Amino acid sequence: MLKIENLHVYYGGIHAVKGVSLSIPKGHIVTLIGANGAGKSSTVRTVAGLERGKGSILYKDKNILGRPTEEIVRNGIALSPEGRRILPHLSVEENLRLGAYIRNDKAGIAEDLEWVFSLFPRLKERAWQAGGTLSGGEQQMLAVGRAMMSRPELLMLDEPSLGLAPLLVKEIFSIITKIRSLGTTILLIEQNAFAALSIANYAYILETGSVVLEGSGQELLHNPQVKAAYLG
Amino acid sequence: MSLEMFTQHLFNALALGALYGLIAIGYTMVYGILRLINFAHGDIFMLGAYLVFFTTIAFMPAWVAALLLGLTLLAFYSTFVGFGKKPPMWFWIPMAFSICMTGFYAFVAPMDFTPPWVLAAAFAIVVTSAIGITVDRVAYRPLRNAPRISALISAIGVSFFIESAAVVVFSGLPRPVRQPDILVQPIIFSLESITGNAESLVRVTPLAIIVPIISVVLILGLLWVIYRTKPGLAMRAISKDIETTRLMGVSVNKVIALTFGLGSALAAAAGIMWSLRYPQIFPYMGMMPGLKAFIAAVFGGIGSVQGAMIGGLMLGFMEIFIVAFFPELSGYRDAFAFILLIIILLWKPTGLMGEKLKEKI
C-alpha cells in the first residue's frame, strides 16, 4: 500500500534520513523501531507532507512526496503525531470532530464518534471537557481516536506509548491490533520495541537515519542483536 | 451632570464603543491565528467607507462597480475553490450575490442610477472583504514561514500603500458624507417620569441606536461562525497549533483567508457606520480608529473575540465619559487611549480576557 524508496530528509545541514526504503502491505502492522534521533519521526512526517524530502513515497502506486498535507490526508493517510498534540482548548468531542474535518457525511461522522467512544469509554465521560485537562493516557486515546475519525486507510502512529504507564501501553496496543482487524493498515513508530514487535507483522530498525535490520516481528523479537540493543 | 446629559453621553459611548469593538475584532482574529498585527486593518476600514461614498454620493460608473465585483468574485473563487474543483455549498451564497449585482450594474441599472443605500453598503462590505483576502494573499502568505517581524513590516508597508493609493485615487481632500435623513432625524424622548421635570428631554439619532444593534448582530453572527461551524472549528484549532490542524486535512491557507475576509467585512461595516456618525471621510481616517481599536483589542486580551468587544466598549465609554465629566481635558481625548495602553502593558499584558500562558504538558 505504501512504498518508501530511498528517502532522504534534511534539516538545514543535518541529514536526518539517509536513504530509507520500506514497504507497508495492506492490512498489516509495520513498525519502525529506533532510538531518539534515528529518523523515525522524520520519515512519517515526510510521508504526511510536513517535511520535504528526496526519493519517492508511493501510496497506491502514486508518488505523494511533496504533495500538500491536506491532499495526503484526503487520500486516506492519517498521522497521530508525536507528543499527541491534542488541541488543549477544544473539547474532546471537538478534537474528534476536527479529525473528521475532511468528511461531510454527518451520519457517518456521528457513527464513528460513537465507535471511538465505545473503543475508549473514558473519552465519552469527558466528551465536553477541554482536551488539555485530560491525563496523558486519555490524551493518547484521543489522539488515536482523532486520527481514526478521518477513516484512514493507512494510520501512522508516532510513539503512542510515550510516557504511559505499562497498563495503559497494553490497552493502547490492544486497540491498535483491533484497528488492524477492522482493515486499517498501520505504520507504528515505537521506542518500546518489545510491545511493538509483539503485534507487528513486519519491522524495520532504524539507526542514525538508515535501516539496519528488518524482518517479521517475531523474527526480530528473537534476534540476539535486537535483544541486546533494544529489549534489554 | 444632569440625567438627560448622562443619557445622551451613554448613547454616544455605546455607539463609539461598538465601532471600536467591531474593528478590534479584526485585529484580534488575525492575531489569534497568525500572531500578526495587521496594521492595514485601519485602512481596510477606510476603504469600506469610501466604497459606500462612491456608490451612493459621488456616482461610480456602472462598469467600475461591475469590474470590482468581478475581481471580488475572482478573489473568492481562487481562494476558496481553486480552479477545477467542486466548490463547497456555502460558497454559493456570496457568489450568487456577486453575480446578481454584476448583472444588475452592467445591464439593468440606468446610467444615472444610484443604488439604495443598503445595497451600496452590502456591495462595499463584500468588495472590502475581498480586498482583505487579497492583502493576505499578496503580502502575508508568502511570508508565512518567515520570521514574524517580516510579516509585521509587510503589514506596515501594506498600510502605507493603501493610504497613499487612496490619496492618489480618491484625492486627499476630506469629503462630506450625506447622511440619510431617516438615520439622523433625532428621536426626542422625555425623562419626565424619572426627573419630574418636563424640560428633561433626550435627543437621540436613530443612528446612535442602530449602530450598537448592528454591531451586536454582526458579532453574534461571527461567534456563531467561530463556535458552530466547521471552518470556525478549524480557526480555533489553528490558533493553537497550525501543524496539527494541517494533519487533520484542514486547508490552513483557506481558513486564514476566511479569517481575513470576515475581519475585513466587519471593518468595512464599522467604516460605513463611522462615516455616517462622523460624516467626513479622508484617506487617513482609518489611522486613529485603527490604533484605538488595536488598543481595545490589547485591553480586552488580544486573541479573544469577546475581549475585543468588551475592550472596544470600555474604551468608547472611557473616551466619552472622561470628556463629559472633565470638559477641560477634551483636548487630550486621544491621549487617554494610549495612556490606557501603557497601563495595560505594564499591569496586565495579556489583557482582560487574554489566555494565561501556562499550559499542561
XYZ file of C-alpha atoms in Angstrom:
593
model
C 0.000 0.000 0.000
C 2.817 2.378 0.895
C 6.274 2.031 -0.533
C 9.054 4.338 0.509
C 12.098 4.198 -1.720
C 15.454 5.726 -0.965
C 14.063 8.587 1.096
C 16.383 11.374 2.208
C 15.347 14.159 4.568
C 17.497 17.140 5.502
C 17.034 19.769 8.194
C 19.325 22.553 7.128
C 22.700 20.852 7.161
C 21.598 17.788 9.090
C 20.971 14.651 7.094
C 18.246 13.076 9.232
C 17.022 10.283 6.963
C 19.628 8.671 4.737
C 18.079 6.565 2.034
C 15.354 4.725 3.920
C 13.303 2.204 1.936
C 10.361 0.367 3.390
C 7.113 -1.118 2.259
C 3.835 -1.497 4.070
C 1.429 -4.082 2.683
C -2.306 -3.573 3.013
C -3.825 -4.784 6.260
C -0.515 -5.141 8.102
C 1.037 -3.519 11.101
C 4.527 -2.426 10.187
C 6.658 -0.981 12.913
C 9.620 1.342 12.772
C 11.895 0.988 15.776
C 14.869 3.021 16.824
C 16.354 5.302 19.415
C 15.813 9.055 19.649
C 17.115 10.814 16.566
C 17.149 7.709 14.413
C 14.909 9.403 11.846
C 11.643 7.619 12.594
C 9.557 10.726 13.090
C 11.171 12.499 10.154
C 10.184 9.587 7.957
C 6.494 9.621 8.889
C 6.354 13.384 8.912
C 7.631 13.358 5.345
C 5.003 10.804 4.391
C 2.382 13.142 5.881
C 3.740 16.045 3.849
C 5.047 18.028 6.806
C 8.688 17.809 5.725
C 10.315 17.966 2.339
C 12.459 15.061 1.202
C 14.114 13.400 -1.765
C 13.386 9.943 -3.109
C 9.911 8.583 -3.597
C 6.911 7.712 -1.483
C 4.452 5.611 -3.430
C 0.962 5.406 -1.995
C -1.316 3.179 -4.044
C 1.352 3.403 -6.770
C 1.253 7.208 -6.917
C 4.135 9.345 -5.721
C 2.870 11.563 -2.928
C 6.199 13.041 -1.920
C 5.940 16.828 -1.854
C 2.148 16.906 -2.048
C 0.421 19.194 0.460
C -0.653 17.597 3.743
C -4.362 18.234 3.231
C -4.275 16.330 -0.043
C -2.433 13.404 1.550
C -4.962 13.267 4.380
C -7.819 13.366 1.894
C -6.243 10.426 0.109
C -6.587 8.321 3.237
C -3.416 8.692 5.285
C -3.681 9.884 8.892
C -0.866 10.657 11.297
C -1.242 10.746 15.039
C 1.770 12.922 15.772
C 4.455 12.502 18.370
C 3.548 14.075 21.677
C -0.157 13.560 20.920
C -0.700 17.224 20.057
C -4.216 17.419 21.444
C -5.705 20.870 20.993
C -5.896 21.816 24.657
C -8.637 24.455 24.417
C -11.035 22.375 22.322
C -13.325 19.846 23.943
C -12.769 16.136 23.466
C -15.648 15.977 21.038
C -14.377 18.987 19.097
C -10.965 17.368 18.825
C -12.619 14.301 17.364
C -14.776 16.358 15.021
C -11.664 18.135 13.816
C -10.281 14.705 12.981
C -13.289 14.221 10.700
C -12.758 17.626 9.062
C -12.313 16.222 5.561
C -15.608 14.360 5.694
C -19.052 15.724 5.001
C -21.247 12.719 5.828
C -22.945 13.793 9.051
C -24.418 10.395 9.778
C -21.120 8.632 9.206
C -19.273 11.058 11.459
C -21.817 10.566 14.245
C -21.444 6.815 13.834
C -17.660 6.979 14.029
C -17.861 9.270 17.023
C -19.882 6.597 18.802
C -17.412 3.983 17.635
C -14.451 5.906 19.105
C -16.397 6.402 22.323
C -17.114 2.690 22.507
C -13.440 1.983 21.930
C -12.428 4.481 24.636
C -15.326 4.774 27.090
C -13.317 7.170 29.198
C -13.399 9.723 26.396
C -17.175 9.599 26.353
C -17.321 10.549 30.021
C -15.129 13.523 29.231
C -16.671 14.483 25.895
C -17.228 18.113 26.939
C -14.067 18.554 28.893
C -11.226 20.578 27.351
C -8.612 18.334 25.758
C -5.868 19.942 27.829
C -7.403 18.698 31.069
C -7.112 15.022 30.154
C -4.431 12.769 31.573
C -1.597 11.591 29.354
C -3.226 8.238 28.682
C -6.563 9.807 27.860
C -4.866 12.277 25.534
C -3.192 9.404 23.726
C -6.524 7.655 23.315
C -7.948 10.894 21.999
C -5.049 11.257 19.558
C -5.604 7.747 18.187
C -9.356 8.250 18.049
C -8.928 11.613 16.325
C -6.689 10.106 13.656
C -9.267 7.359 13.079
C -12.056 9.924 12.595
C -10.879 10.627 9.048
C -11.457 6.928 8.261
C -7.890 6.473 7.043
C -6.723 3.514 5.032
C -3.248 3.976 6.422
C -2.883 5.029 10.040
C 0.528 6.228 11.203
C 1.077 6.353 14.939
C 4.129 8.169 16.219
C 5.117 6.763 19.624
C 1.684 6.087 21.060
C 3.196 4.584 24.210
C 5.354 7.605 25.039
C 5.137 8.436 28.726
C 2.334 5.995 29.513
C 2.056 3.545 32.387
C 2.597 -0.128 31.384
C -1.072 -0.962 31.841
C -2.103 1.849 29.507
C 0.521 0.814 26.963
C -1.084 -2.618 26.912
C -4.500 -1.089 26.408
C -3.329 1.136 23.559
C -1.624 -1.766 21.826
C -4.681 -3.976 22.083
C -6.667 -1.162 20.479
C -4.088 -0.950 17.704
C -4.495 -4.643 16.873
C -8.250 -4.141 16.966
C -7.932 -1.326 14.422
C -5.894 -3.605 12.162
C -8.534 -6.309 12.395
C -11.016 -3.776 11.010
C -8.899 -3.498 7.868
C -6.795 -0.398 8.516
C -3.136 -0.611 7.632
C -0.862 0.667 10.379
C 2.613 2.144 10.460
C 3.705 2.169 14.069
C 6.679 4.178 15.319
C 7.976 2.958 18.638
C 10.794 3.057 21.124
C 9.050 0.399 23.146
C 10.482 -2.351 20.949
C 9.040 -5.295 22.819
C 5.448 -4.162 22.677
C 5.729 -3.061 19.063
C 7.422 -6.221 17.812
C 4.865 -8.388 19.587
C 1.999 -7.085 17.482
C 3.796 -6.157 14.246
C 3.688 -8.217 11.066
C 6.927 -6.714 9.921
C 9.514 -4.422 11.465
C 12.335 -2.133 10.456
C 15.061 -0.989 12.792
C 16.432 2.464 12.179
C 19.770 3.779 13.364
C 21.033 7.288 12.598
C 18.867 7.624 9.541
C 19.293 4.225 7.907
C 17.546 0.873 8.131
C 19.987 -1.517 9.798
C 17.754 -4.530 10.224
C 14.389 -5.742 9.062
C 12.280 -8.836 9.438
C 8.993 -10.131 10.745
C 8.006 -9.087 14.250
C 8.583 -12.488 15.771
C 11.901 -12.907 13.999
C 13.298 -9.663 15.379
C 11.882 -10.372 18.797
C 14.207 -13.375 18.974
C 17.155 -11.789 17.204
C 20.102 -11.613 19.633
C 21.297 -8.246 18.291
C 17.878 -6.709 18.800
C 17.594 -8.283 22.207
C 20.876 -6.772 23.252
C 20.237 -3.295 21.849
C 16.513 -2.742 22.377
C 14.942 -5.342 24.582
C 17.454 -5.312 27.427
C -24.280 66.148 35.385
C -27.967 66.062 34.600
C -29.648 62.794 33.820
C -30.503 63.841 30.285
C -26.891 64.738 29.581
C -25.805 61.443 31.044
C -28.251 59.503 28.867
C -27.072 61.406 25.840
C -23.466 60.517 26.557
C -24.448 56.942 27.247
C -25.792 56.538 23.729
C -22.742 58.181 22.223
C -20.403 55.974 24.212
C -22.305 52.854 23.282
C -22.125 53.640 19.568
C -18.451 54.627 19.644
C -17.527 51.621 21.735
C -19.408 49.251 19.469
C -17.498 50.623 16.481
C -14.153 50.237 18.227
C -15.184 46.723 19.124
C -16.060 45.828 15.541
C -12.672 46.990 14.280
C -10.850 45.402 17.218
C -12.284 42.002 16.315
C -10.423 42.074 13.011
C -7.129 42.688 14.816
C -7.763 40.066 17.411
C -8.829 37.325 14.968
C -5.773 37.757 12.781
C -3.501 37.993 15.801
C -5.069 34.908 17.343
C -4.277 32.858 14.268
C -1.086 34.285 12.820
C 0.361 36.228 15.762
C 0.427 39.106 13.325
C -0.740 42.645 13.955
C -2.444 43.560 10.732
C -1.618 47.249 10.538
C -3.521 47.540 7.276
C -6.775 46.848 9.122
C -7.491 50.529 9.768
C -7.083 51.235 6.071
C -9.463 48.429 5.176
C -11.927 50.260 7.421
C -11.327 53.424 5.387
C -11.897 51.599 2.099
C -15.288 50.393 3.321
C -16.363 53.974 3.969
C -15.063 55.203 0.599
C -16.754 52.426 -1.351
C -20.147 53.388 0.024
C -19.400 57.040 -0.599
C -18.557 56.405 -4.241
C -21.528 54.178 -4.934
C -24.109 56.441 -3.329
C -22.931 60.038 -3.324
C -20.224 60.507 -5.877
C -21.568 58.447 -8.698
C -19.437 55.448 -9.561
C -19.787 54.345 -13.193
C -21.570 51.038 -13.520
C -18.597 49.450 -15.215
C -16.306 50.242 -12.280
C -18.722 48.603 -9.898
C -19.073 45.613 -12.206
C -15.312 45.352 -12.504
C -14.864 45.485 -8.732
C -17.468 42.793 -8.303
C -15.835 40.674 -10.955
C -12.491 40.951 -9.184
C -14.173 40.152 -5.894
C -15.665 37.076 -7.464
C -12.281 36.058 -8.772
C -10.636 36.572 -5.380
C -13.269 34.474 -3.616
C -13.184 31.795 -6.258
C -9.431 31.410 -6.481
C -9.068 31.478 -2.702
C -11.810 29.178 -1.561
C -12.349 26.886 -4.503
C -9.261 26.885 -6.630
C -9.720 26.274 -10.315
C -11.030 22.895 -11.396
C -12.574 21.754 -8.116
C -16.127 21.480 -6.922
C -16.979 24.398 -4.641
C -18.497 23.748 -1.209
C -22.158 24.643 -0.698
C -21.714 27.721 1.483
C -19.532 29.278 -1.157
C -22.519 29.907 -3.422
C -24.097 32.472 -1.112
C -21.612 35.321 -1.703
C -21.097 34.110 -5.263
C -24.789 34.335 -6.143
C -24.890 37.775 -4.589
C -21.906 38.992 -6.604
C -23.218 37.582 -9.857
C -26.612 39.210 -9.406
C -25.026 42.544 -8.560
C -22.681 42.407 -11.527
C -25.543 41.672 -13.877
C -27.628 44.415 -12.322
C -24.967 47.070 -12.690
C -23.892 46.011 -16.139
C -27.285 45.583 -17.798
C -30.269 46.661 -15.726
C -29.226 49.806 -13.897
C -29.748 53.002 -15.916
C -26.726 55.221 -16.381
C -27.603 57.685 -13.646
C -28.718 55.013 -11.256
C -27.800 55.466 -7.617
C -28.249 52.251 -5.691
C -30.223 52.222 -2.497
C -28.088 52.856 0.497
C -28.358 49.369 1.957
C -27.337 47.792 -1.336
C -24.302 50.066 -1.523
C -23.316 49.028 1.998
C -23.586 45.352 1.118
C -21.544 45.965 -2.019
C -18.846 47.774 -0.038
C -18.668 45.010 2.563
C -18.295 42.240 0.001
C -15.645 44.110 -2.006
C -13.742 45.102 1.136
C -13.640 41.551 2.393
C -12.158 40.507 -0.961
C -9.554 43.243 -0.550
C -8.698 41.856 2.885
C -8.266 38.386 1.412
C -6.091 39.799 -1.351
C -3.890 41.622 1.144
C -3.318 38.335 2.949
C -2.582 36.524 -0.302
C -0.165 39.119 -1.636
C 1.545 40.471 1.462
C 1.326 37.886 4.249
C 1.012 34.420 2.773
C 4.430 34.478 1.036
C 5.904 35.288 4.459
C 4.114 32.547 6.396
C 7.340 30.755 7.227
C 9.463 33.880 7.545
C 10.289 35.406 10.929
C 7.288 37.127 12.424
C 8.865 40.556 12.202
C 8.926 40.300 8.383
C 5.175 39.929 8.194
C 4.795 42.827 10.623
C 6.927 45.079 8.424
C 4.975 43.893 5.410
C 1.790 44.917 7.247
C 3.141 48.415 7.802
C 4.050 48.546 4.116
C 0.563 47.499 3.067
C -0.911 50.148 5.331
C 1.183 52.905 3.733
C 0.438 51.537 0.293
C -3.331 51.588 0.781
C -3.252 55.074 2.310
C -1.084 56.507 -0.450
C -3.039 54.779 -3.184
C -6.207 56.201 -1.653
C -4.722 59.701 -1.793
C -3.946 59.208 -5.478
C -7.258 57.624 -6.450
C -9.715 59.396 -4.134
C -7.647 62.595 -3.648
C -6.551 63.683 -0.199
C -9.405 66.160 0.250
C -11.820 65.302 3.015
C -15.237 64.631 1.559
C -18.538 65.246 3.283
C -20.816 62.255 3.613
C -24.511 62.814 3.173
C -26.370 61.098 5.947
C -29.696 59.510 5.013
C -32.414 61.594 6.686
C -34.095 58.732 8.464
C -30.852 57.894 10.233
C -30.193 61.364 11.653
C -33.677 62.764 12.314
C -33.418 62.889 16.101
C -35.857 60.992 18.240
C -36.784 63.002 21.269
C -37.931 61.276 24.388
C -38.744 62.658 27.744
C -37.313 61.650 31.078
C -40.111 63.442 32.899
C -41.265 60.289 34.635
C -37.867 59.991 36.319
C -36.851 63.578 36.942
C -40.314 65.066 37.273
C -39.174 67.890 35.048
C -40.957 68.466 31.747
C -37.791 70.033 30.369
C -35.659 66.923 30.613
C -35.572 65.759 27.049
C -33.068 63.464 25.415
C -32.384 63.746 21.708
C -31.010 60.601 20.150
C -30.442 59.988 16.471
C -31.674 56.620 15.178
C -28.078 56.086 14.114
C -26.855 56.040 17.698
C -29.317 53.248 18.407
C -28.814 51.320 15.187
C -25.017 51.243 15.345
C -24.770 49.192 18.550
C -27.614 46.925 17.410
C -25.997 46.163 14.067
C -22.665 45.633 15.800
C -24.152 43.145 18.218
C -25.899 41.266 15.418
C -22.682 41.088 13.397
C -20.707 39.876 16.387
C -23.277 37.233 17.260
C -23.054 36.089 13.656
C -19.284 35.933 13.901
C -19.405 33.992 17.157
C -21.789 31.581 15.501
C -19.275 31.047 12.699
C -16.409 30.572 15.153
C -18.165 28.244 17.580
C -20.745 26.435 15.493
C -19.286 25.815 12.042
C -16.525 23.633 10.674
C -14.336 26.474 9.385
C -14.779 28.080 12.804
C -13.564 24.925 14.491
C -10.560 24.976 12.192
C -9.897 28.620 13.068
C -9.862 27.855 16.765
C -7.599 24.889 16.156
C -5.165 26.867 14.004
C -4.825 29.499 16.700
C -3.203 26.892 18.933
C -1.370 24.525 16.604
C -1.148 25.053 12.860
C 0.724 21.849 12.137
C -1.684 19.541 13.925
C -4.626 21.279 12.290
C -2.995 20.683 8.922
C -2.668 16.990 9.820
C -6.440 16.848 10.170
C -6.729 17.704 6.478
C -7.607 21.372 7.009
C -6.546 23.710 4.196
C -4.920 26.151 6.549
C -4.478 28.903 3.968
C -8.167 28.876 3.100
C -9.146 29.171 6.734
C -6.718 32.045 7.217
C -8.136 33.745 4.114
C -11.613 33.314 5.558
C -10.434 34.956 8.763
C -9.135 37.949 6.833
C -12.364 38.069 4.831
C -14.569 38.090 7.920
C -12.379 40.591 9.784
C -12.332 42.928 6.793
C -16.088 42.658 6.350
C -16.583 43.749 9.959
C -14.079 46.592 9.477
C -15.984 47.718 6.378
C -19.259 47.644 8.293
C -17.621 49.708 11.021
C -16.161 52.109 8.445
C -19.557 52.666 6.877
C -21.238 53.336 10.202
C -18.349 55.536 11.275
C -18.664 57.681 8.142
C -22.339 58.154 8.913
C -21.765 59.189 12.502
C -18.778 61.391 11.815
C -19.772 62.417 8.308
C -16.445 63.186 6.743
C -14.086 60.787 5.035
C -10.435 61.135 4.027
C -7.683 58.642 3.158
C -6.116 58.712 6.617
C -9.387 58.353 8.512
C -8.530 54.752 9.382
C -5.383 55.547 11.321
C -6.735 56.820 14.613
C -9.743 54.488 14.910
C -7.450 51.653 13.824
C -4.899 52.421 16.520
C -7.560 52.819 19.160
C -9.269 49.604 18.156
C -5.915 47.911 18.389
C -5.610 49.236 21.927
C -9.107 47.951 22.622
C -8.030 44.534 21.363
C -4.976 44.547 23.627
C -7.085 45.795 26.522
C -9.628 43.001 26.063
C -6.908 40.408 25.637
C -5.611 40.053 22.116
C -6.742 36.795 20.561
C -10.153 36.851 22.244
C -13.186 37.965 20.224
C -15.326 38.598 23.287
C -12.428 40.504 24.816
C -12.153 42.742 21.749
C -15.817 43.690 22.005
C -15.584 44.390 25.726
C -12.337 46.299 25.256
C -13.919 48.367 22.499
C -16.957 49.231 24.582
C -14.860 50.161 27.605
C -12.588 52.349 25.513
C -15.615 54.072 23.992
C -17.141 54.709 27.405
C -13.858 55.941 28.798
C -13.327 58.438 25.982
C -16.812 59.841 26.055
C -17.199 59.997 29.816
C -13.818 61.412 30.693
C -14.505 64.262 28.313
C -18.067 64.568 29.623
C -17.029 64.805 33.251
C -13.887 66.841 32.685
C -14.602 69.029 29.650
C -11.306 70.869 30.183
C -9.498 67.623 29.268
C -11.230 67.288 25.913
C -8.044 68.289 24.088
C -6.366 65.174 25.479
C -9.105 62.881 24.279
C -6.874 60.794 22.039
C -4.190 60.544 24.697
C -6.405 58.545 27.069
C -6.392 55.522 24.828
C -2.631 55.487 24.683
C -2.273 56.000 28.423
C -4.585 53.038 28.821
C -2.347 51.008 26.513
C 0.717 51.790 28.605
C -1.087 50.912 31.820
C -2.351 47.625 30.387
C 1.045 46.639 29.085
C 2.612 47.363 32.450
C -0.043 45.837 34.640
C -1.699 43.020 32.702
C -0.104 42.469 29.302
C -2.431 39.579 28.457
C -5.465 41.867 28.780
C -8.804 41.272 30.450
C -9.706 38.012 28.754
C -6.334 37.034 27.428
C -5.286 33.461 27.886
C -2.826 32.582 30.541
C 0.487 31.481 29.216
C 0.926 28.321 31.211
C -0.019 25.023 29.700
C -0.161 21.452 30.892
C 2.272 19.117 29.197
